[in-house]
Coordinates of N, CA and C in Angstrom, one line a residue:
M102 N -155.9 200.3 -211.8 CA -156.1 201.9 -211.8 C -155.6 202.6 -210.6
T103 N -154.7 203.5 -210.6 CA -154.3 204.0 -209.6 C -154.9 205.4 -209.4
T104 N -155.2 205.7 -207.9 CA -155.8 207.0 -207.7 C -154.9 207.5 -207.0
P105 N -155.0 208.8 -206.9 CA -153.9 209.6 -205.9 C -154.4 209.2 -204.5
A106 N -155.5 208.6 -203.9 CA -155.1 207.9 -202.5 C -154.5 207.1 -202.7
D107 N -154.4 206.1 -203.7 CA -153.6 205.0 -203.6 C -152.1 205.1 -203.5
S108 N -151.9 206.3 -203.8 CA -150.1 206.4 -203.9 C -149.8 206.5 -202.6
R109 N -150.4 206.6 -201.6 CA -150.1 206.8 -200.2 C -149.5 205.5 -199.8
Y110 N -150.3 204.2 -200.5 CA -149.7 203.0 -200.1 C -148.3 202.4 -200.8
T111 N -148.1 203.1 -201.9 CA -146.9 202.7 -202.6 C -146.0 203.6 -202.7
S112 N -146.0 204.9 -202.3 CA -144.9 205.8 -202.4 C -144.0 205.8 -200.9
S113 N -144.7 205.7 -199.5 CA -144.2 205.9 -198.3 C -144.0 204.7 -197.6
H114 N -144.1 203.5 -198.3 CA -144.2 202.3 -197.4 C -143.3 201.2 -197.8
D115 N -142.5 200.7 -197.2 CA -141.6 199.6 -197.7 C -142.1 198.3 -197.7
A116 N -142.6 197.8 -198.9 CA -143.1 196.5 -198.9 C -142.5 195.5 -198.5
V117 N -141.0 195.5 -198.8 CA -140.0 194.4 -198.3 C -140.0 194.5 -196.7
A118 N -140.1 195.2 -196.2 CA -140.0 195.4 -194.7 C -141.2 195.1 -194.0
G119 N -142.6 194.8 -194.9 CA -143.7 194.9 -194.1 C -144.7 195.6 -193.7
R120 N -144.0 197.0 -193.9 CA -145.0 198.1 -193.4 C -145.9 198.5 -194.5
C121 N -146.0 197.9 -195.5 CA -146.9 198.2 -196.5 C -148.4 197.6 -196.4
P122 N -149.5 198.4 -196.4 CA -150.7 197.9 -195.9 C -151.3 196.7 -196.8
P123 N -151.0 196.7 -198.2 CA -151.4 195.3 -198.9 C -150.6 194.1 -197.9
R124 N -149.5 194.4 -197.8 CA -148.9 193.0 -196.9 C -149.4 192.9 -195.5
L125 N -150.0 193.8 -195.1 CA -150.9 193.6 -193.6 C -152.2 192.7 -194.0
V126 N -152.9 193.0 -195.3 CA -154.2 192.5 -195.6 C -154.2 190.9 -196.4
A127 N -152.8 190.7 -196.7 CA -152.6 189.3 -197.5 C -153.0 188.2 -196.5
P128 N -152.7 188.3 -195.5 CA -153.4 187.2 -194.7 C -154.7 187.2 -194.5
L129 N -155.2 188.1 -194.6 CA -156.7 188.1 -194.6 C -157.5 187.3 -195.5
F130 N -156.8 187.6 -196.9 CA -157.3 187.1 -198.0 C -156.5 185.7 -198.5
G131 N -155.5 185.3 -197.7 CA -154.7 184.1 -198.1 C -155.5 183.0 -197.3
N132 N -156.4 183.0 -196.5 CA -156.9 182.2 -195.7 C -158.6 182.2 -196.1
S133 N -158.7 181.3 -196.9 CA -160.2 181.1 -197.6 C -161.4 181.0 -196.4
W134 N -160.8 180.3 -195.1 CA -161.8 180.5 -193.8 C -162.4 181.8 -193.4
L135 N -161.1 182.5 -193.5 CA -161.4 183.7 -192.7 C -162.4 184.5 -193.3
T136 N -162.2 184.7 -194.7 CA -163.3 185.6 -195.6 C -164.6 185.2 -195.6
V137 N -164.7 183.6 -195.5 CA -166.0 183.0 -195.6 C -166.7 183.2 -194.0
T138 N -165.8 183.0 -193.1 CA -166.3 183.3 -191.5 C -167.2 184.6 -191.4
A139 N -166.1 185.7 -191.7 CA -166.4 187.1 -191.9 C -167.8 187.4 -192.4
Y140 N -167.9 186.7 -193.8 CA -169.2 186.8 -194.4 C -170.4 186.2 -193.7
A141 N -170.2 184.9 -193.3 CA -171.1 184.3 -192.4 C -171.7 185.1 -191.4
L142 N -170.8 186.2 -190.7 CA -171.3 186.8 -189.6 C -171.8 188.0 -190.0
R143 N -171.8 188.4 -191.1 CA -172.6 189.7 -191.7 C -173.7 189.8 -190.9
D144 N -174.7 189.3 -190.6 CA -175.8 189.8 -190.2 C -176.0 189.9 -189.0
G145 N -175.0 189.4 -187.8 CA -175.2 189.6 -186.4 C -174.4 188.4 -186.0
P146 N -174.6 188.3 -184.7 CA -173.6 187.4 -183.6 C -174.5 186.3 -184.1
L147 N -173.4 184.8 -183.9 CA -174.0 183.7 -184.2 C -173.0 182.7 -183.1
R148 N -173.7 181.7 -182.4 CA -172.8 180.8 -181.8 C -172.3 180.1 -182.8
T149 N -171.4 179.1 -182.2 CA -170.4 178.3 -183.0 C -171.2 177.1 -183.8
G150 N -171.9 176.4 -183.4 CA -172.6 175.5 -184.1 C -173.5 176.1 -185.1
Q151 N -174.1 177.3 -185.0 CA -174.8 177.9 -186.0 C -173.8 178.4 -187.2
L152 N -172.8 179.0 -186.8 CA -171.7 179.6 -187.6 C -171.0 178.1 -188.3
R153 N -171.0 177.4 -187.9 CA -170.7 176.2 -188.7 C -171.3 175.6 -189.8
R154 N -172.6 175.6 -189.2 CA -173.8 175.1 -190.4 C -173.9 176.0 -191.3
S155 N -173.9 177.2 -191.0 CA -174.0 178.1 -191.8 C -172.7 178.4 -192.9
I156 N -171.5 177.8 -192.6 CA -170.4 178.0 -193.5 C -170.6 176.5 -194.2
G157 N -170.7 175.5 -193.6 CA -170.7 174.4 -194.3 C -169.4 173.6 -194.7
G158 N -169.0 172.7 -194.4 CA -167.7 172.0 -195.1 C -166.4 172.4 -194.3
I159 N -166.4 173.2 -193.1 CA -165.3 173.4 -192.3 C -165.5 172.6 -191.2
S160 N -164.3 172.1 -190.7 CA -164.3 171.3 -189.2 C -164.3 172.3 -188.2
Q161 N -164.8 171.5 -187.2 CA -164.7 172.4 -186.0 C -163.1 173.1 -185.6
K162 N -162.3 172.0 -185.7 CA -160.7 172.4 -185.3 C -160.4 173.6 -186.1
M163 N -161.1 173.7 -187.5 CA -160.6 174.9 -188.5 C -161.4 176.0 -188.1
L164 N -162.6 175.9 -187.6 CA -163.3 177.0 -187.1 C -163.0 177.4 -186.2
T165 N -162.5 176.8 -184.9 CA -161.9 177.1 -183.9 C -160.6 178.0 -183.9
Q166 N -159.6 177.4 -185.1 CA -158.6 178.4 -185.3 C -158.7 179.6 -186.2
T167 N -159.6 179.5 -187.0 CA -160.3 180.8 -187.7 C -160.5 182.0 -186.8
L168 N -161.6 181.3 -185.9 CA -162.1 182.4 -184.8 C -161.1 183.0 -184.2
R169 N -160.2 182.2 -183.4 CA -159.3 182.5 -182.6 C -158.2 183.7 -183.4
R170 N -157.8 183.3 -184.5 CA -157.1 184.1 -185.4 C -157.7 185.6 -185.8
M171 N -159.2 185.3 -186.0 CA -159.7 186.6 -186.1 C -160.0 187.4 -185.0
E172 N -160.0 186.9 -183.9 CA -160.0 187.4 -182.5 C -158.7 188.2 -182.4
D173 N -157.4 187.6 -182.8 CA -156.3 188.3 -182.5 C -156.0 189.4 -183.4
M174 N -156.8 189.4 -184.6 CA -156.5 190.4 -185.6 C -157.9 191.5 -185.3
A175 N -158.5 191.5 -184.4 CA -159.7 192.3 -184.0 C -160.4 192.5 -184.8
L176 N -161.0 191.2 -185.6 CA -161.9 191.2 -186.7 C -163.2 190.5 -185.9
V177 N -162.9 189.8 -184.9 CA -164.5 189.2 -184.2 C -164.2 189.6 -182.7
E178 N -165.2 189.6 -181.9 CA -165.3 189.4 -180.5 C -166.0 188.3 -180.3
R179 N -165.6 187.8 -178.9 CA -166.3 186.4 -178.5 C -166.8 187.3 -177.5
R180 N -168.1 186.6 -177.2 CA -168.8 186.9 -175.7 C -169.2 185.7 -175.5
R181 N -168.9 185.4 -174.1 CA -169.3 184.1 -173.3 C -170.2 184.4 -172.2
Y182 N -171.4 183.9 -172.1 CA -172.5 184.1 -171.4 C -172.4 183.3 -170.1
P183 N -172.5 183.8 -169.1 CA -172.6 182.7 -167.9 C -173.8 182.0 -167.5
E184 N -173.9 180.8 -168.3 CA -175.0 180.2 -168.2 C -174.6 178.7 -168.0
A185 N -175.3 177.8 -167.8 CA -175.1 176.4 -167.9 C -176.2 175.7 -168.9
P186 N -175.7 175.0 -169.9 CA -174.3 174.9 -170.2 C -173.7 176.5 -170.9
P187 N -172.7 176.5 -171.0 CA -172.0 177.9 -171.4 C -172.4 178.2 -172.9
R188 N -172.8 179.6 -173.1 CA -173.2 180.2 -174.3 C -171.9 181.0 -175.0
V189 N -171.4 180.7 -176.1 CA -170.8 181.6 -176.7 C -170.9 182.3 -178.1
E190 N -170.9 183.2 -178.1 CA -171.3 184.0 -179.5 C -169.9 184.6 -180.1
Y191 N -170.0 184.9 -181.6 CA -169.2 185.6 -182.0 C -169.8 186.7 -183.0
Q192 N -169.3 187.9 -183.0 CA -169.7 188.8 -183.9 C -168.5 189.7 -184.4
L193 N -168.7 190.2 -185.4 CA -167.8 191.1 -186.1 C -167.6 192.3 -185.4
T194 N -166.2 192.9 -185.1 CA -166.0 194.0 -184.7 C -166.0 195.2 -186.0
E195 N -165.7 196.4 -185.7 CA -166.1 197.5 -186.4 C -164.8 197.2 -187.6
A196 N -163.9 196.6 -187.3 CA -162.9 196.4 -188.3 C -163.4 195.2 -189.4
G197 N -164.0 194.2 -188.3 CA -164.6 193.1 -189.1 C -165.8 193.5 -190.3
K198 N -166.6 194.6 -189.6 CA -167.7 194.9 -190.6 C -167.2 195.6 -191.8
D199 N -165.9 196.7 -191.6 CA -165.3 197.1 -192.6 C -164.8 196.1 -193.7
L200 N -164.2 195.0 -193.5 CA -163.8 194.0 -194.0 C -164.4 193.2 -195.1
L201 N -166.1 193.3 -195.0 CA -166.8 193.0 -195.8 C -167.0 194.1 -196.8
L202 N -166.5 195.0 -196.9 CA -166.6 195.9 -198.2 C -165.7 195.1 -199.4
P203 N -164.4 194.8 -199.0 CA -163.5 194.0 -199.9 C -164.1 193.0 -199.9
I204 N -164.5 192.0 -199.3 CA -165.2 190.6 -199.5 C -166.3 190.9 -200.5
F205 N -167.2 191.8 -200.1 CA -168.4 191.9 -201.1 C -167.8 192.2 -202.6
A206 N -166.8 193.0 -202.7 CA -166.4 193.4 -204.0 C -165.8 192.2 -204.6
L207 N -164.8 191.6 -203.8 CA -164.5 190.2 -204.5 C -165.5 189.2 -204.8
G208 N -166.3 189.3 -204.0 CA -167.9 188.0 -204.4 C -168.2 188.8 -205.8
G209 N -168.5 189.9 -206.1 CA -168.7 190.7 -207.1 C -168.0 190.3 -208.5
W210 N -166.7 190.3 -208.2 CA -165.9 190.2 -209.2 C -165.8 188.5 -209.6
A211 N -166.0 187.7 -208.8 CA -166.1 186.3 -208.7 C -167.3 186.1 -209.5
H212 N -168.3 186.9 -209.3 CA -169.7 186.7 -209.9 C -169.5 186.8 -211.7
R213 N -168.7 187.9 -211.8 CA -168.8 188.5 -213.0 C -167.5 187.6 -213.9
H214 N -166.6 187.0 -213.3 CA -165.6 186.4 -213.9 C -165.7 185.0 -213.6
G215 N -166.3 184.5 -213.0 CA -165.9 183.0 -212.3 C -166.1 182.1 -213.3
D216 N -166.7 182.3 -214.4 CA -166.9 181.0 -215.3 C -165.7 181.2 -216.2
A217 N -165.2 182.4 -216.4 CA -164.0 182.5 -217.5 C -162.8 181.8 -216.4
V218 N -162.6 182.1 -215.3 CA -161.6 181.6 -214.6 C -161.6 180.1 -214.3
R219 N -162.9 179.7 -214.1 CA -163.0 178.2 -214.2 C -162.5 177.4 -215.5
S220 N -162.8 178.2 -216.3 CA -162.7 177.6 -217.7 C -161.5 177.5 -218.1
A221 N -160.6 178.7 -217.5 CA -159.0 178.7 -218.0 C -158.5 177.6 -216.9
M222 N -158.9 177.5 -215.6 CA -158.0 176.4 -214.7 C -158.4 175.1 -215.5
A223 N -159.6 174.7 -216.1 CA -159.8 173.5 -216.4 C -158.7 173.4 -217.9
E224 N -158.7 174.3 -218.3 CA -157.6 174.1 -219.5 C -156.3 174.1 -219.0
H225 N -156.0 174.8 -218.1 CA -154.4 174.8 -217.5 C -154.2 174.2 -216.0
P226 N -154.4 173.0 -216.0 CA -154.4 172.3 -214.4 C -153.3 172.8 -213.5
A227 N -153.3 172.9 -212.6 CA -152.2 173.1 -211.7 C -150.9 172.0 -211.6
G228 N -149.6 172.8 -211.5 CA -148.7 171.8 -211.6 C -148.0 171.7 -213.3
R229 N -148.4 172.7 -213.8 CA -147.9 172.6 -215.3 C -146.3 173.0 -215.5

């Protein structure tokens, strides 16, 4: 469903040239750990170990790569405290907090349609 506000994203931007807002967000949702990490940070700052336990199933290397990418995209802020041993916390920036809106929307969609999608995927395995 297209609304008048949505037309600004399709009429004046060149999707092929990469100036289209949907092309900007594709890497956000193409990396499953990025959205999971943002969701894990929804309630406030966490240390790396807390974040990894909260997420579950993510390697330290992948978490570090994801956090660096999120920093580069201005989605998280890294705060290092001058303590021994050093303490580092990550928290969402305003842009990161705003990203939670579509993440919550996608979560709601998954909750409503997940069974149907899983069933269809079982009937049609990848690589057909």
